[in-house]
Short mmCIF file of C-alpha atoms and ligand atoms in Angstrom, two decimals:
data_model
loop_
_atom_site.label_atom_id
_atom_site.label_comp_id
_atom_site.label_asym_id
_atom_site.label_seq_id
_atom_site.Cartn_x
_atom_site.Cartn_y
_atom_site.Cartn_z
CA MET A 1 0.00 0.00 0.00
CA THR A 2 1.25 3.49 -0.62
CA ASP A 3 2.46 5.12 2.57
CA LEU A 4 0.10 8.06 3.06
CA ALA A 5 2.20 9.62 5.80
CA THR A 6 5.20 9.73 3.48
CA ARG A 7 3.14 11.28 0.71
CA ASP A 8 1.78 13.92 3.12
CA ALA A 9 5.28 14.67 4.31
CA LEU A 10 6.28 15.35 0.72
CA GLU A 11 3.32 17.72 0.45
CA VAL A 12 1.79 16.17 -2.61
CA PRO A 13 -0.61 18.68 -4.20
CA ARG A 14 -4.21 18.09 -3.17
CA LEU A 15 -6.91 17.29 -5.62
CA ASP A 16 -10.20 19.21 -5.60
CA VAL A 17 -12.47 16.26 -6.29
CA ALA A 18 -15.65 18.36 -6.51
CA ALA A 19 -14.07 20.51 -9.22
CA VAL A 20 -12.82 17.41 -11.02
CA ARG A 21 -16.26 15.79 -10.92
CA ALA A 22 -17.90 18.90 -12.33
CA ASP A 23 -16.00 18.27 -15.58
CA PHE A 24 -17.69 14.87 -16.13
CA PRO A 25 -21.32 15.07 -17.30
CA ILE A 26 -21.74 11.28 -17.12
CA LEU A 27 -21.20 11.27 -13.36
CA ALA A 28 -24.56 12.98 -12.91
CA ARG A 29 -26.50 10.06 -14.37
CA GLN A 30 -28.41 7.44 -12.51
CA VAL A 31 -28.23 3.69 -13.01
CA HIS A 32 -31.23 1.62 -11.93
CA GLY A 33 -32.57 4.65 -10.11
CA ARG A 34 -29.39 5.22 -8.12
CA PRO A 35 -26.45 7.58 -8.56
CA LEU A 36 -23.77 6.00 -10.71
CA VAL A 37 -20.70 4.85 -8.80
CA TYR A 38 -18.24 4.19 -11.60
CA LEU A 39 -15.39 1.94 -10.51
CA ASP A 40 -14.45 0.38 -13.84
CA ASN A 41 -11.80 2.91 -14.70
CA ALA A 42 -9.12 0.39 -15.60
CA ALA A 43 -11.38 -0.79 -18.44
CA THR A 44 -12.08 2.73 -19.61
CA SER A 45 -12.10 6.06 -17.84
CA GLN A 46 -14.89 8.59 -18.22
CA THR A 47 -14.45 11.67 -20.35
CA PRO A 48 -14.35 15.31 -19.24
CA ARG A 49 -16.33 17.94 -21.18
CA GLN A 50 -13.04 19.49 -22.39
CA VAL A 51 -12.51 16.28 -24.39
CA ILE A 52 -16.15 15.83 -25.46
CA GLU A 53 -16.19 19.40 -26.79
CA VAL A 54 -13.32 18.67 -29.15
CA PHE A 55 -15.65 16.53 -31.27
CA ASP A 56 -18.25 19.29 -31.67
CA ASP A 57 -15.57 21.81 -32.45
CA TYR A 58 -13.73 19.59 -34.92
CA TYR A 59 -16.77 18.35 -36.86
CA GLY A 60 -18.53 21.71 -36.61
CA ARG A 61 -15.58 23.86 -37.71
CA TYR A 62 -12.56 22.19 -39.27
CA ASN A 63 -13.19 18.56 -40.25
CA ALA A 64 -10.71 17.69 -43.02
CA ASN A 65 -8.24 15.04 -44.03
CA ILE A 66 -4.77 15.85 -42.77
CA HIS A 67 -1.38 16.25 -44.48
CA ARG A 68 -3.08 16.19 -47.87
CA GLY A 69 -4.92 19.40 -48.57
CA LEU A 70 -3.74 22.94 -49.08
CA HIS A 71 -7.03 24.45 -47.99
CA THR A 72 -7.68 26.18 -44.69
CA LEU A 73 -9.62 23.37 -43.06
CA ALA A 74 -6.90 20.84 -43.92
CA ASP A 75 -4.29 23.19 -42.52
CA GLU A 76 -6.18 23.63 -39.28
CA ALA A 77 -6.87 19.92 -38.84
CA THR A 78 -3.22 19.06 -39.60
CA ALA A 79 -1.97 21.67 -37.15
CA ALA A 80 -4.24 20.36 -34.38
CA TYR A 81 -3.27 16.73 -35.08
CA GLU A 82 0.45 17.46 -35.23
CA GLY A 83 0.12 19.74 -32.22
CA THR A 84 -1.09 16.74 -30.25
CA ARG A 85 2.17 14.99 -31.07
CA GLU A 86 3.97 17.69 -29.12
CA THR A 87 1.48 17.35 -26.24
CA VAL A 88 2.18 13.60 -26.12
CA ARG A 89 5.93 14.14 -26.40
CA ALA A 90 5.86 16.43 -23.38
CA PHE A 91 3.49 14.07 -21.50
CA LEU A 92 5.93 11.17 -21.93
CA GLY A 93 9.12 13.17 -21.58
CA ALA A 94 10.26 11.97 -25.02
CA ALA A 95 13.10 13.76 -26.79
CA GLU A 96 11.44 14.35 -30.14
CA THR A 97 7.94 14.42 -31.66
CA ARG A 98 9.07 12.00 -34.37
CA GLU A 99 9.31 9.35 -31.65
CA ILE A 100 5.53 9.55 -31.13
CA VAL A 101 3.40 7.31 -33.38
CA PHE A 102 -0.38 7.52 -33.18
CA THR A 103 -2.19 4.19 -33.08
CA ARG A 104 -5.71 3.04 -32.22
CA GLY A 105 -4.56 2.09 -28.73
CA THR A 106 -2.13 -0.02 -26.75
CA THR A 107 -3.08 -3.22 -28.55
CA GLU A 108 -2.33 -1.76 -31.95
CA ALA A 109 0.90 -0.21 -30.66
CA ILE A 110 2.18 -3.58 -29.44
CA ASN A 111 1.13 -5.28 -32.66
CA LEU A 112 3.06 -2.61 -34.54
CA VAL A 113 6.21 -3.38 -32.54
CA ALA A 114 5.72 -7.11 -33.06
CA GLY A 115 4.91 -6.77 -36.77
CA ALA A 116 7.67 -4.31 -37.66
CA TRP A 117 10.48 -4.54 -35.09
CA GLY A 118 9.79 -8.16 -34.14
CA ARG A 119 9.60 -9.48 -37.67
CA ALA A 120 12.85 -7.73 -38.59
CA ASN A 121 14.81 -8.60 -35.44
CA LEU A 122 13.65 -11.98 -34.12
CA LYS A 123 14.43 -15.42 -35.45
CA ALA A 124 14.42 -19.07 -34.43
CA GLY A 125 16.54 -19.63 -31.34
CA ASP A 126 15.98 -16.10 -29.98
CA GLU A 127 14.19 -15.50 -26.69
CA VAL A 128 11.55 -13.00 -25.60
CA LEU A 129 10.80 -12.47 -21.90
CA ILE A 130 7.18 -11.73 -21.02
CA SER A 131 5.93 -11.22 -17.49
CA ARG A 132 3.25 -13.36 -15.86
CA LEU A 133 1.36 -10.11 -15.16
CA GLU A 134 0.72 -9.28 -18.81
CA HIS A 135 -2.54 -8.39 -20.46
CA HIS A 136 -3.30 -10.63 -23.44
CA SER A 137 -2.39 -7.79 -25.77
CA ASN A 138 1.25 -8.06 -24.65
CA ILE A 139 1.22 -11.86 -24.93
CA VAL A 140 -0.73 -12.91 -27.99
CA PRO A 141 1.06 -10.74 -30.60
CA TRP A 142 4.35 -12.35 -29.47
CA GLN A 143 2.83 -15.83 -29.51
CA LEU A 144 1.54 -15.31 -33.05
CA LEU A 145 4.94 -14.11 -34.20
CA SER A 146 6.77 -16.88 -32.42
CA ARG A 147 4.67 -19.45 -34.29
CA GLU A 148 5.84 -17.87 -37.51
CA LEU A 149 9.49 -17.21 -36.63
CA GLY A 150 10.21 -19.91 -34.07
CA PHE A 151 11.67 -17.83 -31.21
CA ALA A 152 11.03 -18.92 -27.62
CA ILE A 153 8.91 -17.10 -25.04
CA LYS A 154 10.05 -17.24 -21.41
CA VAL A 155 7.83 -16.11 -18.55
CA ILE A 156 9.03 -13.75 -15.79
CA PRO A 157 7.51 -15.21 -12.59
CA VAL A 158 5.49 -13.43 -9.87
CA ASP A 159 5.39 -14.11 -6.14
CA GLU A 160 2.26 -14.65 -4.05
CA ARG A 161 1.65 -10.86 -3.83
CA GLY A 162 1.71 -10.45 -7.59
CA VAL A 163 5.18 -8.87 -7.52
CA LEU A 164 7.63 -9.79 -10.27
CA ASP A 165 10.62 -11.77 -9.07
CA LEU A 166 13.52 -9.57 -10.18
CA ASP A 167 16.21 -12.11 -9.32
CA ALA A 168 14.47 -14.72 -11.41
CA TYR A 169 14.06 -12.09 -14.15
CA ALA A 170 17.79 -11.40 -14.19
CA ARG A 171 18.52 -15.14 -14.35
CA LEU A 172 16.26 -15.64 -17.38
CA PHE A 173 18.60 -13.72 -19.68
CA THR A 174 20.87 -15.60 -22.06
CA GLU A 175 22.90 -14.40 -25.00
CA ARG A 176 19.78 -15.11 -27.13
CA THR A 177 17.43 -12.77 -25.24
CA ARG A 178 16.30 -10.03 -27.60
CA LEU A 179 13.27 -8.42 -25.98
CA VAL A 180 11.47 -7.91 -22.66
CA ALA A 181 7.73 -7.19 -22.84
CA VAL A 182 6.30 -5.97 -19.54
CA ASN A 183 3.54 -3.74 -18.30
CA HIS A 184 4.28 -0.70 -16.18
CA VAL A 185 1.17 -1.36 -14.08
CA SER A 186 -0.80 -4.61 -14.05
CA ASN A 187 -4.45 -4.16 -15.01
CA ALA A 188 -5.60 -7.22 -13.06
CA PHE A 189 -3.72 -6.67 -9.77
CA GLY A 190 -2.49 -3.07 -9.90
CA THR A 191 1.18 -4.02 -9.30
CA VAL A 192 3.52 -1.21 -10.29
CA ASN A 193 6.53 -2.83 -11.92
CA PRO A 194 10.10 -1.51 -11.53
CA VAL A 195 10.42 -0.90 -15.26
CA ARG A 196 13.42 1.41 -14.90
CA GLU A 197 15.41 -1.33 -13.18
CA MET A 198 14.05 -3.90 -15.62
CA ALA A 199 15.16 -1.74 -18.54
CA ARG A 200 18.64 -1.40 -17.02
CA ILE A 201 18.96 -5.17 -16.72
CA ALA A 202 17.59 -5.75 -20.23
CA HIS A 203 20.05 -3.27 -21.72
CA GLU A 204 22.95 -4.81 -19.82
CA HIS A 205 22.16 -7.97 -21.75
CA GLY A 206 21.77 -6.16 -25.06
CA ALA A 207 17.99 -6.74 -25.13
CA ARG A 208 15.24 -4.23 -25.91
CA ILE A 209 12.34 -3.45 -23.61
CA LEU A 210 8.74 -2.73 -24.56
CA VAL A 211 6.68 -1.24 -21.74
CA ASP A 212 2.89 -1.48 -21.87
CA GLY A 213 1.85 1.71 -20.10
CA ALA A 214 -1.92 1.37 -20.55
CA GLN A 215 -2.53 1.32 -16.79
CA ALA A 216 0.32 3.62 -15.78
CA ALA A 217 -0.29 6.70 -17.92
CA PRO A 218 -3.55 7.63 -16.09
CA HIS A 219 -2.05 7.35 -12.61
CA GLN A 220 1.56 8.47 -12.51
CA ARG A 221 3.99 10.68 -14.33
CA VAL A 222 5.77 8.71 -17.03
CA ASP A 223 9.20 9.66 -18.29
CA VAL A 224 10.28 7.36 -21.08
CA ARG A 225 13.82 8.70 -21.01
CA ASP A 226 14.18 8.18 -17.29
CA ILE A 227 12.85 4.62 -17.67
CA ASP A 228 15.03 4.23 -20.76
CA ALA A 229 12.18 2.37 -22.46
CA ASP A 230 12.83 1.37 -26.04
CA PHE A 231 9.08 1.29 -26.71
CA TYR A 232 6.22 2.56 -24.54
CA ALA A 233 2.51 2.19 -25.37
CA PHE A 234 -0.69 3.59 -23.93
CA SER A 235 -4.37 4.09 -24.83
CA GLY A 236 -6.29 7.36 -24.89
CA HIS A 237 -9.52 5.94 -23.49
CA LYS A 238 -7.91 4.96 -20.18
CA VAL A 239 -6.45 8.41 -19.63
CA TYR A 240 -9.70 10.42 -19.85
CA GLY A 241 -9.52 10.54 -23.64
CA PRO A 242 -11.58 8.94 -26.40
CA THR A 243 -11.48 5.41 -27.74
CA GLY A 244 -9.71 4.92 -31.07
CA ALA A 245 -6.56 6.91 -30.30
CA GLY A 246 -3.42 5.67 -28.58
CA VAL A 247 0.30 6.07 -28.69
CA LEU A 248 3.45 4.15 -29.42
CA TYR A 249 6.64 5.84 -28.27
CA GLY A 250 9.78 4.39 -29.82
CA LYS A 251 13.38 5.54 -29.69
CA ALA A 252 14.08 7.35 -32.95
CA SER A 253 17.00 5.09 -33.87
CA LEU A 254 14.80 1.99 -33.50
CA LEU A 255 11.82 3.43 -35.38
CA GLU A 256 14.10 4.57 -38.18
CA ALA A 257 15.63 1.13 -38.59
CA MET A 258 12.25 -0.65 -38.55
CA PRO A 259 10.47 -1.55 -41.78
CA PRO A 260 6.94 -0.18 -42.23
CA TRP A 261 4.11 -2.17 -40.69
CA GLN A 262 1.00 -1.37 -42.71
CA GLY A 263 1.17 -0.03 -46.25
CA GLY A 264 -1.03 2.67 -47.72
CA GLY A 265 -1.41 6.38 -48.16
CA GLU A 266 0.62 8.83 -46.10
CA MET A 267 3.36 6.37 -45.14
CA ILE A 268 5.21 6.63 -48.44
CA ALA A 269 7.72 9.00 -50.03
CA THR A 270 7.30 7.77 -53.63
CA VAL A 271 5.35 4.87 -55.11
CA SER A 272 6.29 3.33 -58.41
CA PHE A 273 5.76 0.16 -60.43
CA GLU A 274 9.11 0.66 -62.07
CA HIS A 275 11.31 1.46 -59.08
CA GLU A 276 11.31 0.57 -55.40
CA THR A 277 8.60 2.31 -53.44
CA THR A 278 10.16 4.50 -50.76
CA PHE A 279 8.75 5.44 -47.41
CA ALA A 280 8.06 8.55 -45.39
CA ASP A 281 10.22 9.52 -42.45
CA ILE A 282 9.21 8.51 -38.95
CA PRO A 283 6.65 8.74 -37.43
CA HIS A 284 4.57 8.98 -40.64
CA LYS A 285 6.06 5.73 -41.95
CA PHE A 286 3.92 3.99 -39.30
CA GLU A 287 0.69 5.92 -39.84
CA ALA A 288 -0.80 4.46 -43.01
CA GLY A 289 -4.19 5.73 -44.13
CA THR A 290 -6.41 8.43 -42.70
CA PRO A 291 -5.94 8.39 -38.94
CA ALA A 292 -8.54 9.03 -36.25
CA VAL A 293 -8.05 12.78 -36.54
CA ALA A 294 -10.73 13.97 -34.11
CA GLU A 295 -9.81 11.29 -31.59
CA VAL A 296 -6.14 12.17 -31.65
CA ILE A 297 -6.94 15.87 -31.17
CA ALA A 298 -9.26 14.89 -28.31
CA LEU A 299 -6.48 12.78 -26.81
CA GLY A 300 -4.40 15.95 -26.69
CA ALA A 301 -7.22 17.68 -24.78
CA ALA A 302 -7.34 14.73 -22.35
CA LEU A 303 -3.60 14.89 -21.67
CA ARG A 304 -3.83 18.62 -21.07
CA TRP A 305 -6.73 17.98 -18.68
CA VAL A 306 -4.79 15.32 -16.76
CA SER A 307 -1.68 17.48 -16.60
CA GLY A 308 -3.81 20.40 -15.42
CA VAL A 309 -5.18 18.37 -12.52
CA GLY A 310 -1.69 16.96 -11.95
CA LEU A 311 -0.64 13.33 -11.98
CA GLU A 312 0.98 13.59 -8.53
CA ALA A 313 -2.31 14.82 -7.08
CA ILE A 314 -4.26 12.12 -8.95
CA GLY A 315 -1.90 9.36 -7.81
CA ALA A 316 -2.03 10.51 -4.19
CA TRP A 317 -5.83 10.75 -4.24
CA GLU A 318 -6.22 7.32 -5.79
CA ALA A 319 -3.88 5.90 -3.14
CA GLN A 320 -6.30 7.19 -0.50
CA LEU A 321 -9.26 5.66 -2.33
CA LEU A 322 -7.44 2.34 -2.62
CA ALA A 323 -6.42 2.35 1.03
CA ARG A 324 -10.01 3.03 2.14
CA ALA A 325 -11.45 0.40 -0.20
CA THR A 326 -8.87 -2.17 0.87
CA GLU A 327 -9.60 -1.51 4.53
CA ARG A 328 -13.37 -1.72 4.00
CA VAL A 329 -13.47 -4.91 1.94
CA SER A 330 -10.87 -6.65 4.11
CA ARG A 331 -13.50 -6.76 6.85
CA ILE A 332 -15.75 -8.96 4.69
CA ASP A 333 -15.72 -12.58 5.73
CA GLY A 334 -14.34 -14.94 3.07
CA LEU A 335 -13.12 -12.15 0.78
CA ARG A 336 -9.61 -12.56 -0.60
CA ILE A 337 -7.71 -9.74 -2.29
CA LEU A 338 -5.52 -10.80 -5.20
CA GLY A 339 -2.57 -8.52 -5.74
CA THR A 340 -1.05 -7.16 -2.55
CA ALA A 341 2.10 -5.56 -3.92
CA PRO A 342 3.61 -2.83 -1.73
CA ASP A 343 3.63 -0.54 -4.75
CA LYS A 344 0.16 -0.67 -6.22
CA ALA A 345 -2.00 1.57 -8.42
CA GLY A 346 -5.73 2.08 -7.79
CA VAL A 347 -6.89 -1.43 -8.61
CA LEU A 348 -8.61 -3.76 -6.15
CA SER A 349 -9.13 -7.33 -7.36
CA PHE A 350 -10.83 -9.87 -5.14
CA VAL A 351 -12.73 -13.14 -4.94
CA VAL A 352 -15.34 -14.11 -2.38
CA ASP A 353 -15.84 -17.62 -1.01
CA GLY A 354 -19.19 -19.05 -2.03
CA ALA A 355 -20.02 -16.24 -4.47
CA HIS A 356 -19.40 -16.13 -8.22
CA SER A 357 -17.70 -12.96 -9.41
CA GLN A 358 -20.18 -12.61 -12.25
CA ASP A 359 -23.15 -12.73 -9.85
CA ILE A 360 -21.54 -10.06 -7.71
CA GLY A 361 -20.93 -7.87 -10.78
CA LEU A 362 -24.49 -8.18 -12.03
CA LEU A 363 -26.12 -7.60 -8.65
CA ILE A 364 -23.92 -4.70 -7.62
CA ASP A 365 -24.81 -3.01 -10.91
CA GLN A 366 -28.43 -3.08 -9.74
CA LEU A 367 -27.25 -0.89 -6.87
CA GLY A 368 -25.66 1.59 -9.28
CA VAL A 369 -22.08 0.38 -8.83
CA ALA A 370 -20.02 -0.45 -11.94
CA ILE A 371 -17.11 -2.82 -11.38
CA ARG A 372 -15.52 -5.32 -13.74
CA THR A 373 -15.71 -9.06 -13.32
CA GLY A 374 -13.99 -11.77 -15.34
CA HIS A 375 -10.43 -12.63 -16.33
CA HIS A 376 -9.49 -9.04 -17.24
CA CYS A 377 -7.66 -10.35 -20.31
CA ALA A 378 -4.99 -11.73 -17.99
CA GLN A 379 -5.79 -15.44 -17.96
CA PRO A 380 -2.21 -16.68 -17.39
CA LEU A 381 -2.04 -14.55 -14.25
CA LEU A 382 -5.43 -15.52 -12.87
CA HIS A 383 -4.87 -19.21 -13.58
CA HIS A 384 -1.54 -19.01 -11.78
CA PHE A 385 -3.48 -17.83 -8.72
CA GLY A 386 -6.00 -20.64 -9.16
CA VAL A 387 -8.98 -18.56 -10.24
CA ASP A 388 -10.85 -18.00 -13.50
CA ALA A 389 -12.28 -14.64 -12.59
CA THR A 390 -12.14 -11.86 -10.01
CA CYS A 391 -14.18 -8.78 -9.20
CA ARG A 392 -12.18 -5.64 -9.84
CA ALA A 393 -12.85 -2.12 -8.61
CA SER A 394 -10.54 0.49 -10.12
CA PHE A 395 -10.30 4.15 -9.24
CA ALA A 396 -9.92 7.45 -11.03
CA ALA A 397 -9.43 11.10 -10.14
CA TYR A 398 -13.18 11.77 -9.85
CA ASN A 399 -14.03 8.97 -7.39
CA THR A 400 -14.79 9.93 -3.81
CA LEU A 401 -14.36 8.33 -0.42
CA GLU A 402 -18.17 8.32 -0.14
CA GLU A 403 -18.33 6.27 -3.33
CA VAL A 404 -15.84 3.83 -1.86
CA ASP A 405 -18.12 3.44 1.17
CA LEU A 406 -21.18 3.01 -1.07
CA PHE A 407 -19.31 0.33 -2.98
CA ALA A 408 -18.30 -1.50 0.21
CA GLU A 409 -21.85 -1.39 1.59
CA ALA A 410 -23.31 -2.53 -1.74
CA LEU A 411 -20.78 -5.36 -1.86
CA GLU A 412 -21.69 -6.54 1.63
CA ARG A 413 -25.37 -6.51 0.67
CA VAL A 414 -24.81 -8.41 -2.56
CA ILE A 415 -22.65 -11.05 -0.88
CA SER A 416 -25.31 -11.64 1.74
CA MET A 417 -27.80 -12.21 -1.11
CA VAL A 418 -25.76 -14.73 -3.08
CA ARG A 419 -24.30 -16.78 -0.26
N1 LIG B 501 -7.33 -3.41 -20.27
C1 LIG B 501 -9.08 -3.74 -18.64
O1 LIG B 501 -10.26 -3.78 -18.27
P1 LIG B 501 -6.60 -1.37 -25.50
O2 LIG B 501 -7.76 -2.29 -25.50
O3 LIG B 501 -5.70 -1.55 -26.69
O4 LIG B 501 -6.96 0.06 -25.24
O5 LIG B 501 -5.73 -1.76 -24.20
C2 LIG B 501 -5.32 -3.07 -24.01
C3 LIG B 501 -4.61 -3.19 -22.71
C4 LIG B 501 -3.24 -3.41 -22.73
N2 LIG B 501 -2.54 -3.47 -21.62
C5 LIG B 501 -3.10 -3.34 -20.41
C6 LIG B 501 -2.25 -3.39 -19.18
C7 LIG B 501 -4.48 -3.13 -20.33
O6 LIG B 501 -5.05 -2.98 -19.13
C8 LIG B 501 -5.26 -3.08 -21.50
C9 LIG B 501 -6.75 -2.95 -21.44
C10 LIG B 501 -8.76 -3.26 -20.03
O7 LIG B 501 -8.18 -4.09 -17.89
C11 LIG B 501 -9.61 -3.93 -21.05
S1 LIG B 501 -9.31 -5.66 -21.14
#
């Protein structure tokens, strides 16, 4: 658990949760006649009006295809889209905007790395290290590629708290290890992984590291240069932005050396039947076709919103929410929390003796509380802990301590109904 006293001592900026909530129209709605308590933020976060308004503004004023036209609308749309690249660069602490590739989300970003970097750099006999904590989107692309190319996948183990075993990690390296694929924060358990240290160890062995930041970007400041990540991916819709827009950060030298992934318009320099087709410079080489222009611009608005509230303040507030929720649910007889790492983001996963997770999820929804139940696209992790599914409550900047109490009371009520 995060040490609140230490955070207070460091005078972490406070978050004005009432002001934050006022930005989210959806939080005023009722579900089954009760106020919505939205605790499924790890699946997707809600969207502030500053982001929603981008769509009205874009489609009402300057909708155009980008990079192609010379007219005013195309200029404006291109400027707003490319302006977002700078917003993302600053958000991630990257050195250059050309290291920022827009994708549909984390999944597409990882598939891009697999399809372009992986296909060019991996071969039979090579090894890729993937942590036990991974979401399927950082497992399956590597499994698909390994079937084709014949490299081996080795699993970085976790202990009983859901913490990666760093000694075992270091021992997994051989002279054939080419890549480490690890998340920054686990979506199923909330474990915050020591990716900086993991990157250092990977680089010592001459391997690359891909960090899946889908669950980190909404909760803590990310600095890709401090981590020394070779690739870093995240999704807009988990960081108060829209669906359909995400980011792949890649070191310029790596992106430059990679072949294109998808072919089409915008990613070329020249196309010819007579000569070799040549490709655009990075990052455009990896952005074939018309991108999600409005979504990318809205992602920029989301990152400005998050930075305005402050990630330190958000992280500290979510730590309080998590601490309260953990304390409240721990009192429930037969409830077991999965994922008890000392360094944990705002995710609370649990199972309850004698009650199916799905039943709990459905019934608690009747009380206005939205949580996620299931395998959270992390089956290897859940199976390792001997379960098929958990209930998961996950927190965001706009959640309140009162909501945590409502959730705990609703949970107690539901459990008494199903047992
Ligand atoms: N996790 C959850 O409920 P996309 O779908 O591409 O935006 O993100 C995929 C993804 C990748 N990595 C991690 C760590 C994730 O948590 C997710 C999405 C959601 O936990 C939906 S399964």
